[in-house]
Coordinates of C-alpha atoms in Angstrom, one line a residue:
M213 CA 15.3 15.2 -21.7
R214 CA 16.8 12.3 -19.8
K215 CA 18.9 13.2 -16.6
I216 CA 21.7 14.8 -17.4
V217 CA 25.0 12.2 -17.1
L218 CA 27.7 14.3 -15.3
T219 CA 30.4 11.9 -16.0
L220 CA 34.4 13.1 -15.7
V221 CA 35.1 12.6 -19.2
L222 CA 39.1 11.7 -18.3
F223 CA 40.2 10.5 -21.2
G224 CA 38.5 12.9 -23.7
S225 CA 39.7 15.9 -21.8
L226 CA 43.4 14.5 -21.4
I227 CA 43.6 13.6 -25.0
H228 CA 42.1 16.7 -26.1
S229 CA 44.8 18.8 -23.9
N230 CA 47.5 16.6 -24.8
A231 CA 46.9 16.3 -28.5
Q232 CA 45.2 19.6 -29.7
E233 CA 47.4 22.7 -29.8
N234 CA 45.1 24.5 -32.3
I235 CA 42.7 27.4 -30.2
D236 CA 39.5 25.8 -29.2
K237 CA 36.4 27.2 -31.0
V238 CA 33.7 28.6 -29.0
I239 CA 30.2 26.9 -30.5
G240 CA 27.9 28.0 -28.0
V241 CA 27.4 30.5 -25.1
V242 CA 24.6 30.2 -22.2
G243 CA 25.0 33.4 -20.0
K244 CA 28.5 33.8 -19.2
Y245 CA 29.4 30.3 -20.1
P246 CA 30.9 29.3 -23.2
I247 CA 30.7 25.4 -24.7
L248 CA 33.4 24.6 -26.5
K249 CA 34.0 22.6 -29.7
S250 CA 36.3 20.1 -27.4
D251 CA 33.6 19.4 -24.7
L252 CA 31.3 18.0 -27.7
Q253 CA 34.2 15.9 -28.8
N254 CA 34.5 14.9 -25.1
M255 CA 31.5 13.6 -24.8
F256 CA 32.2 11.7 -28.2
L257 CA 35.3 9.9 -26.9
D258 CA 33.4 9.2 -23.9
G259 CA 30.7 7.3 -25.4
E260 CA 33.0 5.6 -27.4
N261 CA 34.9 4.2 -24.6
Q262 CA 31.7 3.4 -22.9
G263 CA 30.6 1.6 -26.3
A264 CA 27.3 4.2 -26.8
D265 CA 26.2 5.5 -29.8
F266 CA 26.8 8.8 -30.5
N267 CA 24.3 11.4 -31.3
L268 CA 25.5 14.8 -32.0
C269 CA 22.5 17.2 -31.8
K270 CA 21.4 15.2 -28.1
S271 CA 24.8 15.7 -26.9
F272 CA 24.9 19.2 -27.9
E273 CA 22.0 19.6 -26.1
M274 CA 22.8 18.0 -23.1
L275 CA 25.9 20.8 -23.2
V276 CA 23.4 23.6 -23.3
Y277 CA 21.3 22.3 -20.6
Q278 CA 24.3 21.9 -18.6
K279 CA 25.5 25.0 -19.0
L280 CA 22.1 26.6 -18.4
L281 CA 22.2 24.7 -15.0
V282 CA 25.3 26.2 -14.0
A283 CA 24.5 29.8 -14.9
Q284 CA 21.0 29.2 -12.6
A285 CA 22.6 27.8 -10.0
D286 CA 24.9 31.3 -10.1
R287 CA 21.5 33.5 -9.9
D288 CA 20.4 31.1 -7.1
S289 CA 23.6 30.7 -5.2
V290 CA 23.8 26.8 -5.5
T291 CA 27.7 25.9 -4.6
V292 CA 29.4 22.8 -3.9
T293 CA 32.2 22.6 -1.1
D294 CA 35.6 22.2 -1.6
S295 CA 35.1 18.6 0.1
E296 CA 33.0 17.7 -2.3
V297 CA 35.0 18.4 -5.0
D298 CA 38.0 16.7 -3.7
T299 CA 36.0 13.4 -2.4
E300 CA 34.2 13.6 -6.3
L301 CA 37.7 13.5 -7.8
S302 CA 39.3 11.2 -5.5
R303 CA 36.4 8.6 -6.3
R304 CA 36.9 9.1 -10.1
M305 CA 40.5 8.9 -9.9
A306 CA 40.4 5.7 -8.4
Y307 CA 38.2 4.3 -10.7
F308 CA 40.6 5.8 -13.6
I309 CA 43.8 4.1 -11.7
S310 CA 41.9 0.9 -11.7
Q311 CA 41.3 1.0 -15.0
F312 CA 45.1 1.5 -16.0
G313 CA 46.0 -1.0 -13.4
S314 CA 47.8 1.7 -11.3
E315 CA 48.6 5.4 -10.2
A316 CA 52.0 4.8 -12.2
K317 CA 50.5 3.7 -15.5
L318 CA 48.3 6.5 -15.6
E319 CA 50.5 9.2 -14.9
E320 CA 53.4 7.6 -17.7
F321 CA 50.6 7.3 -20.0
Y322 CA 49.7 11.0 -20.1
G323 CA 53.1 12.1 -18.9
K324 CA 51.7 14.1 -15.7
R325 CA 51.4 13.2 -11.8
T326 CA 47.7 12.5 -10.5
N327 CA 47.9 15.5 -8.6
V328 CA 48.4 17.6 -12.0
I329 CA 45.8 16.2 -13.7
K330 CA 43.2 16.5 -10.6
D331 CA 44.2 19.8 -10.4
E332 CA 43.3 20.2 -14.5
L333 CA 39.8 18.4 -14.1
R334 CA 38.9 20.7 -10.9
P335 CA 37.1 23.2 -12.3
E336 CA 35.1 20.8 -15.1
V337 CA 34.3 18.5 -12.1
Q338 CA 33.2 21.6 -9.8
D339 CA 30.6 23.0 -12.8
Q340 CA 29.4 18.9 -13.4
L341 CA 28.5 18.9 -9.2
V342 CA 27.0 22.2 -9.4
A343 CA 25.0 21.4 -12.3
E344 CA 24.0 18.3 -11.0
K345 CA 22.6 19.7 -7.7
M346 CA 20.6 22.4 -9.6
S347 CA 19.0 19.8 -11.6
G348 CA 18.1 18.2 -7.9
K349 CA 16.1 21.3 -7.1
I350 CA 14.4 21.1 -10.7
S351 CA 12.8 18.3 -9.8
G352 CA 12.9 17.7 -6.2
E353 CA 12.1 14.5 -4.6
I354 CA 9.1 12.8 -7.0
K355 CA 6.7 10.7 -5.0
L356 CA 3.8 9.3 -7.2
S357 CA 0.7 7.9 -5.9
P358 CA -0.9 4.3 -7.2
A359 CA -3.3 6.2 -8.6
E360 CA -0.9 8.1 -10.4
V361 CA 1.4 5.3 -11.5
R362 CA -2.1 3.5 -13.1
L363 CA -3.1 6.4 -15.2
F364 CA 0.6 6.8 -16.4
Y365 CA 0.4 3.1 -17.2
N366 CA -2.9 3.4 -18.6
S367 CA -1.7 6.1 -21.0
I368 CA 0.6 4.0 -22.9
P369 CA -1.5 1.9 -25.4
Q370 CA -1.1 -2.2 -25.3
D371 CA 0.9 -2.6 -28.4
S372 CA 3.8 0.2 -27.0
L373 CA 4.4 -1.3 -23.3
P374 CA 7.7 -2.4 -23.3
L375 CA 8.5 -6.4 -23.1
V376 CA 9.9 -7.8 -20.1
D377 CA 12.6 -10.7 -20.5
S378 CA 12.6 -13.6 -18.1
E379 CA 13.7 -12.5 -14.7
V380 CA 14.2 -14.2 -11.4
E381 CA 14.1 -13.5 -7.8
L382 CA 16.9 -14.9 -6.0
Q383 CA 18.3 -15.2 -2.1
Q384 CA 21.8 -15.5 -1.1
L385 CA 24.0 -16.9 1.8
V386 CA 27.3 -14.7 2.1
K387 CA 30.3 -15.7 4.0
K388 CA 33.4 -13.3 4.2
P389 CA 36.9 -14.8 4.6
T390 CA 38.0 -13.1 7.8
A391 CA 42.0 -12.6 8.9
S392 CA 42.9 -14.8 11.2
H393 CA 44.1 -13.7 15.1
Q394 CA 47.4 -14.1 14.3
S395 CA 47.3 -12.0 11.1
R396 CA 45.2 -9.5 12.7
Q397 CA 48.0 -9.3 15.6
D398 CA 50.8 -9.2 13.0
A399 CA 49.0 -6.2 11.4
K400 CA 48.5 -4.0 14.7
E401 CA 52.2 -4.4 15.6
F402 CA 53.7 -3.4 12.6
L403 CA 51.5 -0.6 12.6
E404 CA 52.4 0.5 16.2
S405 CA 56.0 -0.1 15.1
L406 CA 55.3 2.9 12.3
R407 CA 53.5 5.0 14.8
Q408 CA 56.2 5.0 17.2
R409 CA 59.0 6.0 14.5
V410 CA 56.8 8.7 13.9
L411 CA 56.2 10.0 17.4
K412 CA 60.1 9.8 17.4
G413 CA 60.2 12.3 14.3
E414 CA 60.2 10.3 11.4
S415 CA 57.9 11.8 8.8
M416 CA 54.7 10.3 8.8
S417 CA 54.2 11.5 5.0
T418 CA 56.9 9.5 4.0
M419 CA 55.6 6.4 6.4
A420 CA 52.3 6.7 4.3
R421 CA 54.0 7.0 1.1
L422 CA 56.1 3.6 1.8
Y423 CA 53.4 1.5 4.1
S424 CA 50.1 2.8 3.8
E425 CA 47.7 0.1 2.2
D426 CA 45.1 3.1 1.2
P427 CA 45.7 3.4 -2.3
A428 CA 43.5 6.6 -2.4
S429 CA 45.7 8.6 -0.2
A430 CA 49.1 6.6 -0.2
R431 CA 51.0 8.8 -2.9
E432 CA 49.8 11.8 -1.2
G433 CA 51.6 10.9 1.9
G434 CA 48.1 9.6 3.8
L435 CA 46.6 13.2 3.3
Y436 CA 42.8 13.7 3.3
N437 CA 41.9 17.5 2.6
N438 CA 38.5 19.2 3.4
I439 CA 36.9 16.1 5.0
G440 CA 33.3 17.0 6.7
R441 CA 31.2 14.3 9.0
G442 CA 29.2 11.5 7.1
Q443 CA 32.2 11.0 4.5
F444 CA 34.2 8.6 6.0
D445 CA 33.9 5.2 7.9
P446 CA 32.2 5.8 11.2
A447 CA 35.0 4.7 13.3
F448 CA 37.7 6.5 11.4
E449 CA 35.5 9.9 11.9
A450 CA 35.1 8.9 15.6
V451 CA 38.5 9.3 16.0
M452 CA 40.0 11.9 13.6
F453 CA 37.2 14.7 15.0
R454 CA 38.0 14.0 18.6
L455 CA 41.8 15.0 17.8
K456 CA 43.7 18.2 18.6
N457 CA 45.6 19.9 16.0
G458 CA 48.9 18.3 15.6
E459 CA 47.9 15.3 17.6
I460 CA 48.3 11.6 16.4
S461 CA 45.9 9.0 17.8
T462 CA 46.2 5.3 19.0
I463 CA 45.4 2.5 17.0
F464 CA 42.2 1.7 16.1
E465 CA 40.2 -0.6 13.5
S466 CA 37.7 0.6 10.9
A467 CA 35.8 -1.6 8.2
Y468 CA 39.1 -1.1 6.0
G469 CA 41.9 -2.3 8.3
F470 CA 43.8 -0.8 11.1
H471 CA 44.7 3.0 11.4
F472 CA 46.6 5.6 13.1
V473 CA 45.7 9.3 12.6
E474 CA 47.0 12.7 12.5
L475 CA 44.7 15.5 12.8
V476 CA 46.7 18.4 10.5
Q477 CA 44.4 20.9 10.7
R478 CA 40.5 21.7 11.7
R479 CA 38.6 24.4 10.4
G480 CA 35.0 24.6 11.7
E481 CA 33.2 21.3 10.6
L482 CA 36.2 20.1 8.0
V483 CA 39.5 18.8 8.9
D484 CA 42.5 17.7 6.8
V485 CA 43.7 14.4 8.1
R486 CA 47.0 12.1 7.4
H487 CA 46.5 8.0 8.3
I488 CA 48.5 4.8 7.6
L489 CA 46.2 2.3 6.7
I490 CA 47.6 -1.4 7.1
V491 CA 45.3 -4.5 6.1
P492 CA 45.5 -7.5 8.0
K493 CA 46.5 -10.2 5.5
I494 CA 43.7 -13.2 4.5
T495 CA 45.6 -16.4 4.1
N496 CA 44.3 -19.7 1.5
D497 CA 43.6 -21.1 5.0
D498 CA 41.5 -18.1 6.0
Y499 CA 39.2 -18.4 2.3
M500 CA 39.2 -22.3 2.8
R501 CA 37.9 -21.9 6.4
S502 CA 35.1 -19.9 5.1
K503 CA 34.3 -22.1 2.2
K504 CA 34.1 -24.8 4.5
Q505 CA 31.4 -23.3 6.7
L506 CA 29.2 -22.5 3.9
D507 CA 29.0 -26.1 2.8
S508 CA 28.5 -27.7 6.0
I509 CA 25.5 -24.9 6.3
Y510 CA 24.8 -26.2 2.3
T511 CA 24.3 -29.7 3.8
A512 CA 22.1 -28.6 6.4
I513 CA 20.2 -26.8 4.3
T514 CA 19.8 -29.9 1.8
A515 CA 18.8 -32.3 4.4
L516 CA 16.5 -30.0 5.7
T517 CA 17.6 -29.7 9.4
I518 CA 17.1 -25.7 8.6
S519 CA 15.7 -23.2 6.4
F520 CA 17.3 -21.4 3.9
E521 CA 16.1 -18.2 5.7
E522 CA 17.1 -19.5 9.2
A523 CA 20.2 -20.3 7.7
V524 CA 20.3 -16.7 6.1
K525 CA 19.9 -15.1 9.7
K526 CA 21.9 -17.1 11.7
F527 CA 24.8 -17.6 9.7
S528 CA 24.9 -15.0 6.4
D529 CA 27.7 -12.3 7.0
D530 CA 25.7 -9.4 4.2
S531 CA 24.1 -6.9 6.3
E532 CA 22.0 -5.8 3.5
T533 CA 20.2 -9.2 3.0
R534 CA 20.6 -10.9 6.7
Q535 CA 17.1 -9.7 7.8
N536 CA 14.7 -10.5 5.0
G537 CA 15.8 -13.9 4.3
G538 CA 18.7 -13.2 1.6
L539 CA 16.4 -11.7 -0.6
M540 CA 18.6 -9.7 -3.4
I541 CA 17.6 -6.6 -4.1
N542 CA 18.1 -5.0 -8.1
P543 CA 20.8 -1.5 -7.9
A544 CA 19.4 -0.7 -11.1
T545 CA 15.9 -1.1 -10.6
A546 CA 15.5 -0.9 -6.3
S547 CA 13.3 -4.4 -7.3
T548 CA 13.8 -7.6 -6.4
K549 CA 13.7 -8.7 -10.0
F550 CA 17.1 -9.6 -11.7
D551 CA 17.3 -10.1 -15.8
N552 CA 20.0 -11.9 -17.6
E553 CA 21.8 -8.3 -18.4
V554 CA 22.1 -7.0 -14.9
L555 CA 23.1 -10.7 -13.8
S556 CA 26.1 -10.9 -16.2
Q557 CA 26.9 -7.3 -14.7
I558 CA 27.1 -8.6 -11.0
D559 CA 28.8 -12.3 -12.0
K560 CA 29.2 -13.8 -15.5
N561 CA 29.1 -17.4 -14.2
L562 CA 25.4 -16.5 -12.5
I563 CA 23.6 -16.8 -15.5
A564 CA 24.6 -20.8 -16.5
T565 CA 24.5 -21.4 -12.4
L566 CA 20.8 -20.4 -12.6
N567 CA 19.9 -22.1 -16.4
T568 CA 20.5 -25.3 -14.4
M569 CA 18.1 -24.9 -11.4
K570 CA 14.6 -25.0 -10.8
V571 CA 12.4 -22.4 -8.4
G572 CA 13.1 -23.7 -4.9
D573 CA 16.6 -25.0 -5.8
V574 CA 20.3 -24.0 -3.6
S575 CA 23.2 -23.9 -5.5
R576 CA 26.8 -25.1 -4.2
S577 CA 29.0 -22.4 -2.9
M578 CA 30.5 -20.4 -5.2
Q579 CA 33.1 -17.5 -5.1
F580 CA 32.1 -13.9 -5.9
A581 CA 33.5 -10.3 -5.3
A582 CA 31.1 -8.2 -2.7
A583 CA 30.6 -4.8 -3.3
D584 CA 33.2 -3.7 -1.2
G585 CA 35.5 -5.5 -3.9
H586 CA 36.6 -8.0 -1.3
P587 CA 36.0 -11.7 -2.1
G588 CA 33.7 -14.0 -0.7
F589 CA 31.4 -17.1 -1.0
R590 CA 27.7 -17.6 -1.2
M591 CA 25.3 -19.8 -2.2
L592 CA 21.9 -19.1 -3.8
R593 CA 18.1 -20.1 -3.8
L594 CA 16.3 -19.4 -6.6
K595 CA 13.1 -17.8 -5.1
N596 CA 11.1 -17.5 -8.4
R597 CA 11.5 -17.2 -12.1
I598 CA 9.4 -14.8 -14.3
D599 CA 8.9 -15.8 -18.0
P600 CA 9.2 -12.8 -21.0
H601 CA 6.1 -11.1 -20.8
R602 CA 5.0 -7.4 -21.7
T603 CA 4.7 -5.1 -19.2
N604 CA 2.0 -4.9 -16.3
L605 CA 1.1 -3.6 -13.2
K606 CA 0.8 -6.9 -11.4
D607 CA 4.3 -8.0 -12.0
D608 CA 5.9 -4.9 -12.8
Y609 CA 4.9 -2.2 -10.7
Q610 CA 8.3 -0.7 -9.5
K611 CA 9.1 -0.5 -13.6
I612 CA 6.3 1.3 -14.3
N613 CA 6.6 3.5 -10.8
L614 CA 10.4 4.6 -12.3
M615 CA 8.7 4.7 -16.0
A616 CA 6.1 7.3 -14.5
M617 CA 8.8 9.2 -12.6
E618 CA 11.1 9.6 -15.4
A619 CA 8.3 10.9 -17.5
R620 CA 7.4 13.4 -14.7
K621 CA 11.0 14.9 -14.4
K622 CA 11.1 15.0 -18.3
E623 CA 8.0 17.3 -18.1
L624 CA 9.7 19.5 -15.0
V625 CA 13.1 19.9 -17.2
R626 CA 10.7 20.8 -20.1
E627 CA 8.9 23.1 -18.3
W628 CA 12.2 24.8 -16.6
I629 CA 14.0 24.9 -20.0
K630 CA 11.0 27.0 -21.5
R631 CA 11.1 29.3 -18.9
R632 CA 14.5 29.8 -17.7
S633 CA 15.8 29.7 -21.6
K634 CA 13.9 32.8 -22.1
I635 CA 15.3 34.9 -20.1
T636 CA 18.9 33.6 -20.4
Y637 CA 21.2 34.8 -23.2
I638 CA 21.8 31.4 -25.3
R639 CA 23.6 31.7 -28.9
L640 CA 25.0 28.7 -30.8
D641 CA 27.0 28.4 -33.4
P642 CA 24.6 28.3 -36.3
E643 CA 26.4 25.6 -37.9
Y644 CA 25.0 23.1 -35.7
K645 CA 21.3 22.9 -37.4
C646 CA 19.6 20.9 -34.7
K647 CA 15.9 19.8 -33.5
F648 CA 16.3 19.7 -29.8
E649 CA 13.9 17.7 -27.7
N650 CA 13.3 21.2 -25.5
D651 CA 11.7 24.2 -26.5
W652 CA 14.7 26.4 -26.4
T653 CA 14.8 30.1 -26.7
I654 CA 17.6 31.0 -28.7
S655 CA 19.1 34.7 -28.9
N656 CA 19.5 36.7 -31.9

């Protein structure tokens, strides 16, 4: 079984709660945890939203596996903190708000405030996170030696090895527009005016709702609950963990902009904080200045007065690729190779650009959205192009290593299910006559 996909089925859950008034049907029980028919319906709706094919038996087995994980986590005292649940809920809600276009549109569509939606989904998210943590304990941190990877590769018949589409290796030089000195000064002065109003007795919660530019907390009056170390920007944490209860910080800068923070409450290593964020405005002149810088670097590279790698090290604003000559890493495979599917997900214009380039060519500047969502400019160098071929150890070691690790994980999960299902009460509705991938022991 593939690693369980622990996604928040927001749309399915809400549609079910809003549109169905009949009593939900229990279609399975694992330990003390029921599996509802609506759980299966939600998986169908979630798959439909993502354009994926729905397989009833595979989905049912996935739910049984998740409940078995939660049941075992209960025995092993595997838990997640309120902070972890809050963080995951906020992250996922932010994603769905972006899909609707605004928090107001989401609330209007479902007729509920965001905090009500989050409260309703909390138990489901908590179970999913617990199952995810328990799943990690089963497979652990799998590391395979080159000999083991080679043995796995040799076990696959040659005509069964997957075909690899055309791939490319890319280098990038990135310039990110930055706000002008005047824009930064304006942001700090405005934020200081808000801070002075709070110090004189005005409600910081109200100020945050009116003025904060942090979409994740503004509607909550700037409040973040149960925050532990390592969850936020280091500059933000350095300030908030120095404060006393009720104390308000001076203005400081993080990677997101300028803030001031109030420590609402500390409980050991967890804190509740309220903050207001103001982001310095980036103007068209700032964008054009960044683009002109990149254009002049392009001219120097094509005139051979500086190499692409030297230019990256000296001028690139991307910390992840600056020290390795700009070589980009595929987030899906952790390798340096990109196929057309991944390229189109990164930037739909990349494929057309690369099709006109030869190995060694450097593109002109192009606009793109960085990982943090902020726009920037970059130019690309086509380092290598790999023609379509059947998977082999020389060209595709990383892919084969991932395949081998996935096979090992499946084996460990299969063995664990076989052992644990023998000592766990499992009843499934006979209406679902499924042939499962794993060897389950079903109670009579």
